[in-house]
């Protein structure tokens, strides 16, 4: 859950004139936005580590710009290229998944966890165990292993700050002394590129169409999740773990303008919401500077110019992923783990042209049904158990996609 760490009396991390940061997944959209915030306030942050999976040139450039002490590339075959790019800079280099986990455990005040997918779990847990607060942009950590993640965070007395615009909105809207009075938490959804599309249009959708988000500039995986609305399902699961609130008190509303990012309804009927431009630098800055606020070079919201804000309930027939995710949430961590694994495989298959758009949600649902009989109720009390179940979910999804492909041919 979002929590305050145990720190020496009279002293908090927020008191420090400069904060030390590591950015995991530095070349993705969140990582680049984080770098932009840091570069606006060079006197406030020292960067220890930047990591990426394969984008050597971007990683090297970012490491130099930020003055990082260490740059780590996940793909070991690109180590020499990274070494050449950073020769003479004094920036250390390393490569491989184990090196990313080791880098994540370096002592810093805050780790921005922005590695996409389940691959981000081990490095983020390593950062927690090292005592760093977490600016969490990787929702899959909570989806794959929410209970384990929260236990590790509590044991290390670290604070988990939500970077997702929706969860940061809820974080800002919650009143610390009135948590028991929360009646409902609502996260908003833009509706994605297919908000008004027919089922037939969605069936024929191409990856290029699905990647064209109307409001946000994001990486390919999260863009497809937005198009299916699986992203909102994953966010419901994340909200459950972040704010310790059950599924029945979590809601989603489609809000095409992407101005209201989330709101909290209290028992007395009051509703507190967070509004802002559709710019990830706003929630990132909030997390990096919390509990202070710092100026950001982001567009200012002009409600008069907008004129109208609209809201609508999601269409669960055209976007079944939302219902599938909620059912998984209600079945427990084993189900959300399988959900995430199957979804990652299905999204990749759609992007490479193996399956149609509507088959993404259908694959996830079929894998969950099959997994219920084989691994339902699996206890995820170790990282090894989490990763083993994730592997099983991926295997089942790949098997179904291959079977469907054989039938189609």
mmCIF file of C-alpha atoms in Angstrom:
data_model
loop_
_atom_site.group_PDB
_atom_site.id
_atom_site.type_symbol
_atom_site.label_atom_id
_atom_site.label_comp_id
_atom_site.label_asym_id
_atom_site.label_seq_id
_atom_site.Cartn_x
_atom_site.Cartn_y
_atom_site.Cartn_z
ATOM 1 C CA UNK A 1 0.000 0.000 0.000
ATOM 2 C CA UNK A 2 0.963 3.657 -0.207
ATOM 3 C CA UNK A 3 2.594 4.087 3.150
ATOM 4 C CA UNK A 4 5.026 6.247 5.108
ATOM 5 C CA UNK A 5 8.355 4.620 5.977
ATOM 6 C CA UNK A 6 9.839 4.540 9.434
ATOM 7 C CA UNK A 7 12.525 7.223 9.523
ATOM 8 C CA UNK A 8 14.536 8.847 12.340
ATOM 9 C CA UNK A 9 12.472 11.204 14.476
ATOM 10 C CA UNK A 10 12.365 14.735 13.109
ATOM 11 C CA UNK A 11 13.874 13.716 9.784
ATOM 12 C CA UNK A 12 12.320 12.630 6.488
ATOM 13 C CA UNK A 13 13.681 12.014 3.037
ATOM 14 C CA UNK A 14 11.782 15.106 1.954
ATOM 15 C CA UNK A 15 14.093 17.223 4.148
ATOM 16 C CA UNK A 16 17.101 16.478 1.947
ATOM 17 C CA UNK A 17 18.233 19.316 -0.297
ATOM 18 C CA UNK A 18 19.093 16.778 -3.028
ATOM 19 C CA UNK A 19 17.588 13.366 -3.625
ATOM 20 C CA UNK A 20 19.399 10.435 -5.176
ATOM 21 C CA UNK A 21 17.526 8.550 -7.903
ATOM 22 C CA UNK A 22 17.796 5.448 -10.032
ATOM 23 C CA UNK A 23 15.668 5.132 -13.174
ATOM 24 C CA UNK A 24 14.844 1.570 -14.220
ATOM 25 C CA UNK A 25 13.535 1.478 -17.785
ATOM 26 C CA UNK A 26 15.013 4.865 -18.568
ATOM 27 C CA UNK A 27 14.487 4.881 -22.343
ATOM 28 C CA UNK A 28 10.743 4.160 -22.266
ATOM 29 C CA UNK A 29 8.100 6.887 -22.251
ATOM 30 C CA UNK A 30 8.026 7.127 -18.435
ATOM 31 C CA UNK A 31 11.815 7.091 -18.208
ATOM 32 C CA UNK A 32 12.151 9.873 -20.764
ATOM 33 C CA UNK A 33 9.538 11.979 -18.991
ATOM 34 C CA UNK A 34 11.335 11.372 -15.689
ATOM 35 C CA UNK A 35 14.597 12.547 -17.234
ATOM 36 C CA UNK A 36 12.854 15.694 -18.445
ATOM 37 C CA UNK A 37 11.607 16.461 -14.918
ATOM 38 C CA UNK A 38 15.073 15.836 -13.458
ATOM 39 C CA UNK A 39 16.750 18.044 -16.071
ATOM 40 C CA UNK A 40 14.382 20.884 -15.153
ATOM 41 C CA UNK A 41 15.651 20.656 -11.564
ATOM 42 C CA UNK A 42 19.303 19.661 -11.809
ATOM 43 C CA UNK A 43 20.010 21.111 -8.370
ATOM 44 C CA UNK A 44 17.432 18.823 -6.718
ATOM 45 C CA UNK A 45 18.456 15.349 -7.935
ATOM 46 C CA UNK A 46 21.540 13.170 -8.311
ATOM 47 C CA UNK A 47 21.110 10.181 -10.631
ATOM 48 C CA UNK A 48 22.846 6.968 -9.612
ATOM 49 C CA UNK A 49 21.653 4.415 -12.196
ATOM 50 C CA UNK A 50 19.885 4.360 -15.544
ATOM 51 C CA UNK A 51 18.884 1.076 -17.209
ATOM 52 C CA UNK A 52 17.371 -0.027 -20.510
ATOM 53 C CA UNK A 53 16.809 -3.314 -22.293
ATOM 54 C CA UNK A 54 18.286 -2.679 -25.738
ATOM 55 C CA UNK A 55 18.360 1.024 -26.744
ATOM 56 C CA UNK A 56 22.084 1.647 -26.387
ATOM 57 C CA UNK A 57 22.301 5.068 -28.008
ATOM 58 C CA UNK A 58 19.360 6.473 -26.056
ATOM 59 C CA UNK A 59 20.660 5.018 -22.787
ATOM 60 C CA UNK A 60 24.138 6.426 -23.314
ATOM 61 C CA UNK A 61 22.798 9.861 -24.192
ATOM 62 C CA UNK A 62 20.530 9.883 -21.155
ATOM 63 C CA UNK A 63 23.329 8.725 -18.841
ATOM 64 C CA UNK A 64 25.501 11.609 -20.030
ATOM 65 C CA UNK A 65 22.727 14.197 -19.796
ATOM 66 C CA UNK A 66 21.761 13.131 -16.275
ATOM 67 C CA UNK A 67 25.322 12.589 -15.038
ATOM 68 C CA UNK A 68 24.495 9.030 -13.976
ATOM 69 C CA UNK A 69 27.161 6.982 -12.227
ATOM 70 C CA UNK A 70 26.151 3.671 -13.845
ATOM 71 C CA UNK A 71 24.376 2.647 -17.059
ATOM 72 C CA UNK A 72 23.133 -0.930 -17.451
ATOM 73 C CA UNK A 73 21.831 -2.531 -20.643
ATOM 74 C CA UNK A 74 19.702 -5.660 -20.307
ATOM 75 C CA UNK A 75 20.843 -7.193 -23.617
ATOM 76 C CA UNK A 76 24.354 -8.505 -22.929
ATOM 77 C CA UNK A 77 25.208 -8.500 -26.639
ATOM 78 C CA UNK A 78 25.086 -4.688 -26.566
ATOM 79 C CA UNK A 79 27.549 -4.191 -23.710
ATOM 80 C CA UNK A 80 30.523 -3.355 -25.904
ATOM 81 C CA UNK A 81 28.478 -0.856 -27.864
ATOM 82 C CA UNK A 82 27.440 0.836 -24.619
ATOM 83 C CA UNK A 83 31.023 0.800 -23.382
ATOM 84 C CA UNK A 84 32.195 2.503 -26.580
ATOM 85 C CA UNK A 85 29.480 5.156 -26.385
ATOM 86 C CA UNK A 86 30.411 6.035 -22.799
ATOM 87 C CA UNK A 87 34.185 5.763 -23.102
ATOM 88 C CA UNK A 88 35.915 8.657 -21.376
ATOM 89 C CA UNK A 89 32.805 9.863 -19.530
ATOM 90 C CA UNK A 90 33.585 8.188 -16.210
ATOM 91 C CA UNK A 91 30.189 6.466 -16.277
ATOM 92 C CA UNK A 92 30.436 2.779 -15.350
ATOM 93 C CA UNK A 93 28.668 0.208 -17.537
ATOM 94 C CA UNK A 94 27.252 -3.282 -17.047
ATOM 95 C CA UNK A 95 24.865 -5.640 -18.817
ATOM 96 C CA UNK A 96 22.402 -8.466 -18.283
ATOM 97 C CA UNK A 97 19.298 -9.097 -16.176
ATOM 98 C CA UNK A 98 21.334 -9.886 -13.058
ATOM 99 C CA UNK A 99 23.251 -6.628 -13.471
ATOM 100 C CA UNK A 100 19.972 -4.688 -13.587
ATOM 101 C CA UNK A 101 18.833 -6.339 -10.347
ATOM 102 C CA UNK A 102 22.189 -5.543 -8.727
ATOM 103 C CA UNK A 103 22.057 -1.944 -9.952
ATOM 104 C CA UNK A 104 18.544 -1.567 -8.563
ATOM 105 C CA UNK A 105 19.845 -2.438 -5.101
ATOM 106 C CA UNK A 106 22.308 0.470 -5.003
ATOM 107 C CA UNK A 107 21.552 2.828 -2.102
ATOM 108 C CA UNK A 108 19.389 5.766 -3.247
ATOM 109 C CA UNK A 109 16.445 7.719 -1.888
ATOM 110 C CA UNK A 110 14.050 6.834 -4.693
ATOM 111 C CA UNK A 111 13.875 4.308 -7.529
ATOM 112 C CA UNK A 112 11.656 5.029 -10.515
ATOM 113 C CA UNK A 113 10.375 1.557 -11.476
ATOM 114 C CA UNK A 114 9.471 1.906 -15.159
ATOM 115 C CA UNK A 115 10.554 -1.414 -16.680
ATOM 116 C CA UNK A 116 7.651 -2.699 -18.763
ATOM 117 C CA UNK A 117 5.933 -5.951 -17.820
ATOM 118 C CA UNK A 118 6.715 -8.718 -15.355
ATOM 119 C CA UNK A 119 10.424 -8.211 -16.068
ATOM 120 C CA UNK A 120 10.282 -5.261 -13.701
ATOM 121 C CA UNK A 121 9.366 -7.329 -10.632
ATOM 122 C CA UNK A 122 12.787 -8.592 -9.506
ATOM 123 C CA UNK A 123 14.636 -5.270 -9.909
ATOM 124 C CA UNK A 124 11.869 -3.401 -8.079
ATOM 125 C CA UNK A 125 11.876 -5.885 -5.211
ATOM 126 C CA UNK A 126 15.673 -5.556 -5.032
ATOM 127 C CA UNK A 127 15.264 -1.785 -4.704
ATOM 128 C CA UNK A 128 12.697 -2.283 -1.935
ATOM 129 C CA UNK A 129 14.980 -4.662 -0.046
ATOM 130 C CA UNK A 130 17.743 -2.043 -0.275
ATOM 131 C CA UNK A 131 15.467 0.478 1.450
ATOM 132 C CA UNK A 132 14.680 2.821 -1.439
ATOM 133 C CA UNK A 133 11.278 4.432 -1.795
ATOM 134 C CA UNK A 134 9.587 3.388 -5.048
ATOM 135 C CA UNK A 135 7.989 5.611 -7.666
ATOM 136 C CA UNK A 136 5.965 2.808 -9.222
ATOM 137 C CA UNK A 137 5.237 3.059 -12.934
ATOM 138 C CA UNK A 138 5.249 -0.707 -13.468
ATOM 139 C CA UNK A 139 1.723 -1.809 -12.585
ATOM 140 C CA UNK A 140 2.622 -5.428 -13.382
ATOM 141 C CA UNK A 141 4.553 -5.626 -10.086
ATOM 142 C CA UNK A 142 1.249 -5.279 -8.244
ATOM 143 C CA UNK A 143 -0.691 -7.378 -10.734
ATOM 144 C CA UNK A 144 1.767 -10.300 -10.654
ATOM 145 C CA UNK A 145 2.532 -10.291 -6.959
ATOM 146 C CA UNK A 146 0.610 -7.615 -5.088
ATOM 147 C CA UNK A 147 0.512 -9.256 -1.662
ATOM 148 C CA UNK A 148 4.183 -10.270 -1.806
ATOM 149 C CA UNK A 149 5.158 -6.798 -3.039
ATOM 150 C CA UNK A 150 3.314 -5.095 -0.169
ATOM 151 C CA UNK A 151 4.807 -7.438 2.422
ATOM 152 C CA UNK A 152 8.321 -6.709 1.189
ATOM 153 C CA UNK A 153 7.636 -2.957 1.153
ATOM 154 C CA UNK A 154 6.261 -3.068 4.701
ATOM 155 C CA UNK A 155 9.190 -5.151 5.946
ATOM 156 C CA UNK A 156 11.673 -2.656 4.490
ATOM 157 C CA UNK A 157 9.633 0.366 5.703
ATOM 158 C CA UNK A 158 9.646 1.940 2.252
ATOM 159 C CA UNK A 159 7.047 4.153 0.689
ATOM 160 C CA UNK A 160 5.431 3.190 -2.628
ATOM 161 C CA UNK A 161 4.362 6.250 -4.617
ATOM 162 C CA UNK A 162 2.080 5.628 -7.636
ATOM 163 C CA UNK A 163 3.271 7.180 -10.909
ATOM 164 C CA UNK A 164 0.308 6.143 -13.071
ATOM 165 C CA UNK A 165 -1.732 9.292 -13.612
ATOM 166 C CA UNK A 166 -4.892 7.593 -12.305
ATOM 167 C CA UNK A 167 -3.344 6.238 -9.131
ATOM 168 C CA UNK A 168 -1.444 9.442 -8.476
ATOM 169 C CA UNK A 169 -4.781 11.248 -8.784
ATOM 170 C CA UNK A 170 -6.274 8.959 -6.138
ATOM 171 C CA UNK A 171 -3.194 9.428 -3.943
ATOM 172 C CA UNK A 172 -3.673 13.204 -4.143
ATOM 173 C CA UNK A 173 -7.418 12.939 -3.480
ATOM 174 C CA UNK A 174 -7.237 10.718 -0.419
ATOM 175 C CA UNK A 175 -7.502 12.428 2.952
ATOM 176 C CA UNK A 176 -5.091 10.714 5.344
ATOM 177 C CA UNK A 177 -7.370 11.030 8.365
ATOM 178 C CA UNK A 178 -10.503 9.897 6.550
ATOM 179 C CA UNK A 179 -9.515 6.628 4.879
ATOM 180 C CA UNK A 180 -12.280 4.759 6.670
ATOM 181 C CA UNK A 181 -14.822 7.153 5.170
ATOM 182 C CA UNK A 182 -13.955 6.282 1.561
ATOM 183 C CA UNK A 183 -17.063 4.990 -0.176
ATOM 184 C CA UNK A 184 -15.675 4.481 -3.670
ATOM 185 C CA UNK A 185 -12.540 5.061 -5.721
ATOM 186 C CA UNK A 186 -12.994 5.806 -9.425
ATOM 187 C CA UNK A 187 -10.304 5.800 -12.076
ATOM 188 C CA UNK A 188 -10.940 7.270 -15.491
ATOM 189 C CA UNK A 189 -10.218 5.938 -18.965
ATOM 190 C CA UNK A 190 -9.863 7.857 -22.210
ATOM 191 C CA UNK A 191 -11.588 5.034 -24.056
ATOM 192 C CA UNK A 192 -8.591 4.580 -26.331
ATOM 193 C CA UNK A 193 -8.610 4.633 -30.143
ATOM 194 C CA UNK A 194 -11.691 2.375 -30.406
ATOM 195 C CA UNK A 195 -14.029 4.117 -27.950
ATOM 196 C CA UNK A 196 -16.711 4.584 -30.627
ATOM 197 C CA UNK A 197 -15.716 1.716 -32.940
ATOM 198 C CA UNK A 198 -18.054 -1.169 -33.726
ATOM 199 C CA UNK A 199 -17.144 -4.747 -32.908
ATOM 200 C CA UNK A 200 -16.647 -5.420 -36.610
ATOM 201 C CA UNK A 201 -14.264 -2.464 -36.891
ATOM 202 C CA UNK A 202 -12.363 -3.684 -33.842
ATOM 203 C CA UNK A 203 -12.179 -7.192 -35.276
ATOM 204 C CA UNK A 204 -10.456 -5.799 -38.379
ATOM 205 C CA UNK A 205 -8.215 -3.358 -36.453
ATOM 206 C CA UNK A 206 -4.532 -3.252 -37.385
ATOM 207 C CA UNK A 207 -1.665 -2.757 -34.922
ATOM 208 C CA UNK A 208 -1.070 0.707 -36.398
ATOM 209 C CA UNK A 209 -4.662 1.702 -35.635
ATOM 210 C CA UNK A 210 -4.553 0.245 -32.130
ATOM 211 C CA UNK A 211 -1.303 2.049 -31.343
ATOM 212 C CA UNK A 212 -2.752 5.451 -32.261
ATOM 213 C CA UNK A 213 -3.890 6.709 -28.850
ATOM 214 C CA UNK A 214 -6.021 9.874 -28.951
ATOM 215 C CA UNK A 215 -4.533 11.487 -25.826
ATOM 216 C CA UNK A 216 -1.328 9.889 -24.523
ATOM 217 C CA UNK A 217 2.061 9.133 -26.083
ATOM 218 C CA UNK A 218 2.975 5.716 -24.669
ATOM 219 C CA UNK A 219 4.976 2.598 -25.478
ATOM 220 C CA UNK A 220 3.470 -0.134 -27.696
ATOM 221 C CA UNK A 221 2.440 -2.547 -24.950
ATOM 222 C CA UNK A 222 0.551 -0.040 -22.822
ATOM 223 C CA UNK A 223 -0.971 1.517 -25.964
ATOM 224 C CA UNK A 224 -2.498 -1.838 -26.943
ATOM 225 C CA UNK A 225 -3.652 -2.372 -23.354
ATOM 226 C CA UNK A 226 -5.396 0.991 -23.572
ATOM 227 C CA UNK A 227 -7.051 -0.009 -26.845
ATOM 228 C CA UNK A 228 -8.453 -3.221 -25.276
ATOM 229 C CA UNK A 229 -9.090 -1.457 -21.933
ATOM 230 C CA UNK A 230 -7.049 -4.186 -20.258
ATOM 231 C CA UNK A 231 -4.996 -1.281 -18.966
ATOM 232 C CA UNK A 232 -7.942 -0.181 -16.828
ATOM 233 C CA UNK A 233 -8.364 -3.734 -15.580
ATOM 234 C CA UNK A 234 -4.717 -3.827 -14.534
ATOM 235 C CA UNK A 235 -5.170 -0.444 -12.873
ATOM 236 C CA UNK A 236 -8.125 -1.742 -10.846
ATOM 237 C CA UNK A 237 -5.893 -4.531 -9.564
ATOM 238 C CA UNK A 238 -3.105 -2.078 -8.792
ATOM 239 C CA UNK A 239 -5.521 0.246 -6.975
ATOM 240 C CA UNK A 240 -6.714 -2.665 -4.845
ATOM 241 C CA UNK A 241 -3.160 -3.295 -3.626
ATOM 242 C CA UNK A 242 -2.041 0.325 -3.395
ATOM 243 C CA UNK A 243 -5.011 1.573 -1.414
ATOM 244 C CA UNK A 244 -6.179 -1.623 0.329
ATOM 245 C CA UNK A 245 -9.677 -1.425 -1.123
ATOM 246 C CA UNK A 246 -11.819 -4.290 -2.384
ATOM 247 C CA UNK A 247 -13.121 -4.708 -5.928
ATOM 248 C CA UNK A 248 -16.706 -3.737 -5.031
ATOM 249 C CA UNK A 249 -15.562 -0.207 -4.132
ATOM 250 C CA UNK A 250 -13.491 0.317 -7.292
ATOM 251 C CA UNK A 251 -14.990 1.773 -10.427
ATOM 252 C CA UNK A 252 -14.041 2.893 -13.949
ATOM 253 C CA UNK A 253 -15.557 5.716 -15.979
ATOM 254 C CA UNK A 254 -14.697 6.590 -19.566
ATOM 255 C CA UNK A 255 -13.670 10.255 -19.795
ATOM 256 C CA UNK A 256 -12.507 11.080 -23.344
ATOM 257 C CA UNK A 257 -10.953 14.458 -22.468
ATOM 258 C CA UNK A 258 -8.440 12.847 -20.013
ATOM 259 C CA UNK A 259 -8.615 15.840 -17.685
ATOM 260 C CA UNK A 260 -10.052 14.216 -14.535
ATOM 261 C CA UNK A 261 -7.620 11.393 -13.818
ATOM 262 C CA UNK A 262 -9.348 9.890 -10.797
ATOM 263 C CA UNK A 263 -11.581 10.750 -7.854
ATOM 264 C CA UNK A 264 -12.602 9.587 -4.412
ATOM 265 C CA UNK A 265 -16.194 9.544 -3.177
ATOM 266 C CA UNK A 266 -16.590 9.820 0.603
ATOM 267 C CA UNK A 267 -19.365 8.569 2.844
ATOM 268 C CA UNK A 268 -20.832 12.073 3.248
ATOM 269 C CA UNK A 269 -21.272 12.418 -0.520
ATOM 270 C CA UNK A 270 -18.212 14.618 -1.067
ATOM 271 C CA UNK A 271 -16.164 13.877 -4.181
ATOM 272 C CA UNK A 272 -12.511 14.923 -4.392
ATOM 273 C CA UNK A 273 -10.817 14.681 -7.784
ATOM 274 C CA UNK A 274 -7.459 15.523 -9.357
ATOM 275 C CA UNK A 275 -7.435 17.326 -12.696
ATOM 276 C CA UNK A 276 -4.558 18.094 -15.001
ATOM 277 C CA UNK A 277 -3.299 18.099 -18.572
ATOM 278 C CA UNK A 278 -2.596 14.728 -20.174
ATOM 279 C CA UNK A 279 1.126 14.914 -19.455
ATOM 280 C CA UNK A 280 2.953 12.225 -17.462
ATOM 281 C CA UNK A 281 5.478 14.762 -16.207
ATOM 282 C CA UNK A 282 2.834 15.994 -13.755
ATOM 283 C CA UNK A 283 2.404 12.747 -11.740
ATOM 284 C CA UNK A 284 6.122 11.978 -12.123
ATOM 285 C CA UNK A 285 7.058 15.351 -10.656
ATOM 286 C CA UNK A 286 4.568 14.839 -7.841
ATOM 287 C CA UNK A 287 6.191 11.515 -6.916
ATOM 288 C CA UNK A 288 9.782 12.686 -7.302
ATOM 289 C CA UNK A 289 9.217 15.754 -5.130
ATOM 290 C CA UNK A 290 6.555 14.502 -2.688
ATOM 291 C CA UNK A 291 5.480 15.886 -0.236
ATOM 292 C CA UNK A 292 6.792 19.094 -1.793
ATOM 293 C CA UNK A 293 5.667 20.368 -5.185
ATOM 294 C CA UNK A 294 7.974 21.727 -7.854
ATOM 295 C CA UNK A 295 7.298 23.748 -10.976
ATOM 296 C CA UNK A 296 7.026 21.731 -14.196
ATOM 297 C CA UNK A 297 7.152 22.883 -17.803
ATOM 298 C CA UNK A 298 3.793 21.296 -18.587
ATOM 299 C CA UNK A 299 0.654 22.730 -20.213
ATOM 300 C CA UNK A 300 -1.681 24.455 -17.766
ATOM 301 C CA UNK A 301 -5.288 23.354 -17.671
ATOM 302 C CA UNK A 302 -7.748 25.853 -19.162
ATOM 303 C CA UNK A 303 -11.215 24.654 -18.210
ATOM 304 C CA UNK A 304 -12.928 27.575 -19.910
ATOM 305 C CA UNK A 305 -11.262 26.673 -23.192
ATOM 306 C CA UNK A 306 -12.277 23.045 -22.756
ATOM 307 C CA UNK A 307 -15.840 24.023 -22.037
ATOM 308 C CA UNK A 308 -17.238 20.514 -21.496
ATOM 309 C CA UNK A 309 -16.093 17.396 -19.671
ATOM 310 C CA UNK A 310 -17.997 14.178 -20.406
ATOM 311 C CA UNK A 311 -18.205 10.788 -18.722
ATOM 312 C CA UNK A 312 -19.719 7.463 -19.723
ATOM 313 C CA UNK A 313 -19.792 3.904 -18.486
ATOM 314 C CA UNK A 314 -17.466 1.459 -20.281
ATOM 315 C CA UNK A 315 -19.070 -0.896 -22.798
ATOM 316 C CA UNK A 316 -18.209 -4.325 -21.420
ATOM 317 C CA UNK A 317 -19.406 -6.108 -24.553
ATOM 318 C CA UNK A 318 -16.882 -4.344 -26.786
ATOM 319 C CA UNK A 319 -14.238 -4.199 -24.051
ATOM 320 C CA UNK A 320 -14.519 -7.509 -22.149
ATOM 321 C CA UNK A 321 -10.949 -7.216 -20.838
ATOM 322 C CA UNK A 322 -12.212 -4.978 -18.042
ATOM 323 C CA UNK A 323 -14.619 -7.643 -16.739
ATOM 324 C CA UNK A 324 -12.006 -10.371 -17.176
ATOM 325 C CA UNK A 325 -9.531 -8.396 -15.076
ATOM 326 C CA UNK A 326 -12.077 -7.680 -12.353
ATOM 327 C CA UNK A 327 -12.948 -11.365 -12.105
ATOM 328 C CA UNK A 328 -9.245 -12.200 -11.798
ATOM 329 C CA UNK A 329 -8.905 -9.608 -9.028
ATOM 330 C CA UNK A 330 -11.736 -11.207 -7.107
ATOM 331 C CA UNK A 331 -10.111 -14.658 -7.484
ATOM 332 C CA UNK A 332 -6.781 -13.576 -5.995
ATOM 333 C CA UNK A 333 -3.113 -13.065 -6.823
ATOM 334 C CA UNK A 334 -2.697 -16.349 -8.704
ATOM 335 C CA UNK A 335 -5.408 -15.275 -11.167
ATOM 336 C CA UNK A 336 -4.067 -11.758 -11.698
ATOM 337 C CA UNK A 337 -0.619 -13.251 -12.274
ATOM 338 C CA UNK A 338 -1.972 -15.542 -14.999
ATOM 339 C CA UNK A 339 -4.026 -12.668 -16.431
ATOM 340 C CA UNK A 340 -0.934 -10.501 -16.813
ATOM 341 C CA UNK A 341 1.217 -13.248 -18.319
ATOM 342 C CA UNK A 342 -1.417 -14.256 -20.865
ATOM 343 C CA UNK A 343 -2.065 -10.642 -21.775
ATOM 344 C CA UNK A 344 1.622 -9.906 -22.416
ATOM 345 C CA UNK A 345 1.857 -12.902 -24.751
ATOM 346 C CA UNK A 346 -1.396 -12.034 -26.529
ATOM 347 C CA UNK A 347 -0.427 -8.387 -27.031
ATOM 348 C CA UNK A 348 2.904 -9.436 -28.533
ATOM 349 C CA UNK A 349 1.094 -11.873 -30.842
ATOM 350 C CA UNK A 350 -1.265 -9.135 -32.029
ATOM 351 C CA UNK A 351 1.602 -6.726 -32.676
ATOM 352 C CA UNK A 352 3.438 -9.288 -34.797
ATOM 353 C CA UNK A 353 0.279 -10.110 -36.753
ATOM 354 C CA UNK A 354 -0.319 -13.602 -35.357
ATOM 355 C CA UNK A 355 -3.781 -12.926 -33.898
ATOM 356 C CA UNK A 356 -6.587 -10.412 -34.439
ATOM 357 C CA UNK A 357 -7.313 -7.585 -32.033
ATOM 358 C CA UNK A 358 -10.363 -9.164 -30.391
ATOM 359 C CA UNK A 359 -8.363 -12.353 -29.813
ATOM 360 C CA UNK A 360 -6.273 -10.579 -27.159
ATOM 361 C CA UNK A 361 -9.042 -10.584 -24.557
ATOM 362 C CA UNK A 362 -10.349 -13.946 -25.780
ATOM 363 C CA UNK A 363 -6.917 -15.502 -25.248
ATOM 364 C CA UNK A 364 -6.623 -14.116 -21.739
ATOM 365 C CA UNK A 365 -10.090 -15.355 -20.796
ATOM 366 C CA UNK A 366 -9.447 -18.841 -22.199
ATOM 367 C CA UNK A 367 -6.106 -19.128 -20.401
ATOM 368 C CA UNK A 368 -7.672 -18.086 -17.103
ATOM 369 C CA UNK A 369 -10.420 -20.689 -17.495
ATOM 370 C CA UNK A 370 -7.865 -23.405 -18.184
ATOM 371 C CA UNK A 371 -5.528 -22.273 -15.411
ATOM 372 C CA UNK A 372 -8.324 -22.354 -12.844
ATOM 373 C CA UNK A 373 -8.363 -26.149 -13.077
ATOM 374 C CA UNK A 374 -4.578 -26.607 -13.076
ATOM 375 C CA UNK A 375 -2.994 -23.889 -10.926
ATOM 376 C CA UNK A 376 -5.991 -22.189 -9.280
ATOM 377 C CA UNK A 377 -5.256 -21.181 -5.703
ATOM 378 C CA UNK A 378 -1.466 -21.271 -6.069
ATOM 379 C CA UNK A 379 0.127 -19.407 -3.151
ATOM 380 C CA UNK A 380 2.578 -16.739 -4.268
ATOM 381 C CA UNK A 381 4.749 -16.324 -1.198
ATOM 382 C CA UNK A 382 8.134 -16.197 -2.960
ATOM 383 C CA UNK A 383 9.539 -14.553 -6.071
ATOM 384 C CA UNK A 384 10.275 -18.022 -7.430
ATOM 385 C CA UNK A 385 6.609 -18.989 -7.101
ATOM 386 C CA UNK A 386 5.541 -15.756 -8.803
ATOM 387 C CA UNK A 387 7.894 -16.273 -11.747
ATOM 388 C CA UNK A 388 7.012 -19.962 -12.076
ATOM 389 C CA UNK A 389 3.300 -19.161 -12.320
ATOM 390 C CA UNK A 390 4.037 -16.325 -14.741
ATOM 391 C CA UNK A 391 5.890 -18.825 -16.911
ATOM 392 C CA UNK A 392 2.933 -21.205 -16.838
ATOM 393 C CA UNK A 393 0.579 -18.426 -17.892
ATOM 394 C CA UNK A 394 2.834 -17.576 -20.814
ATOM 395 C CA UNK A 395 3.058 -21.226 -21.822
ATOM 396 C CA UNK A 396 -0.712 -21.650 -21.801
ATOM 397 C CA UNK A 397 -1.213 -18.459 -23.816
ATOM 398 C CA UNK A 398 1.386 -19.435 -26.419
ATOM 399 C CA UNK A 399 -0.167 -22.893 -26.668
ATOM 400 C CA UNK A 400 -3.639 -21.473 -27.296
ATOM 401 C CA UNK A 401 -2.378 -19.001 -29.888
ATOM 402 C CA UNK A 402 -0.519 -21.760 -31.718
ATOM 403 C CA UNK A 403 -3.589 -24.022 -31.607
ATOM 404 C CA UNK A 404 -5.850 -21.273 -32.960
ATOM 405 C CA UNK A 405 -3.318 -20.583 -35.680
ATOM 406 C CA UNK A 406 -3.305 -24.252 -36.764
ATOM 407 C CA UNK A 407 -7.121 -24.301 -36.867
ATOM 408 C CA UNK A 408 -7.225 -21.124 -38.937
ATOM 409 C CA UNK A 409 -4.803 -22.575 -41.493
#
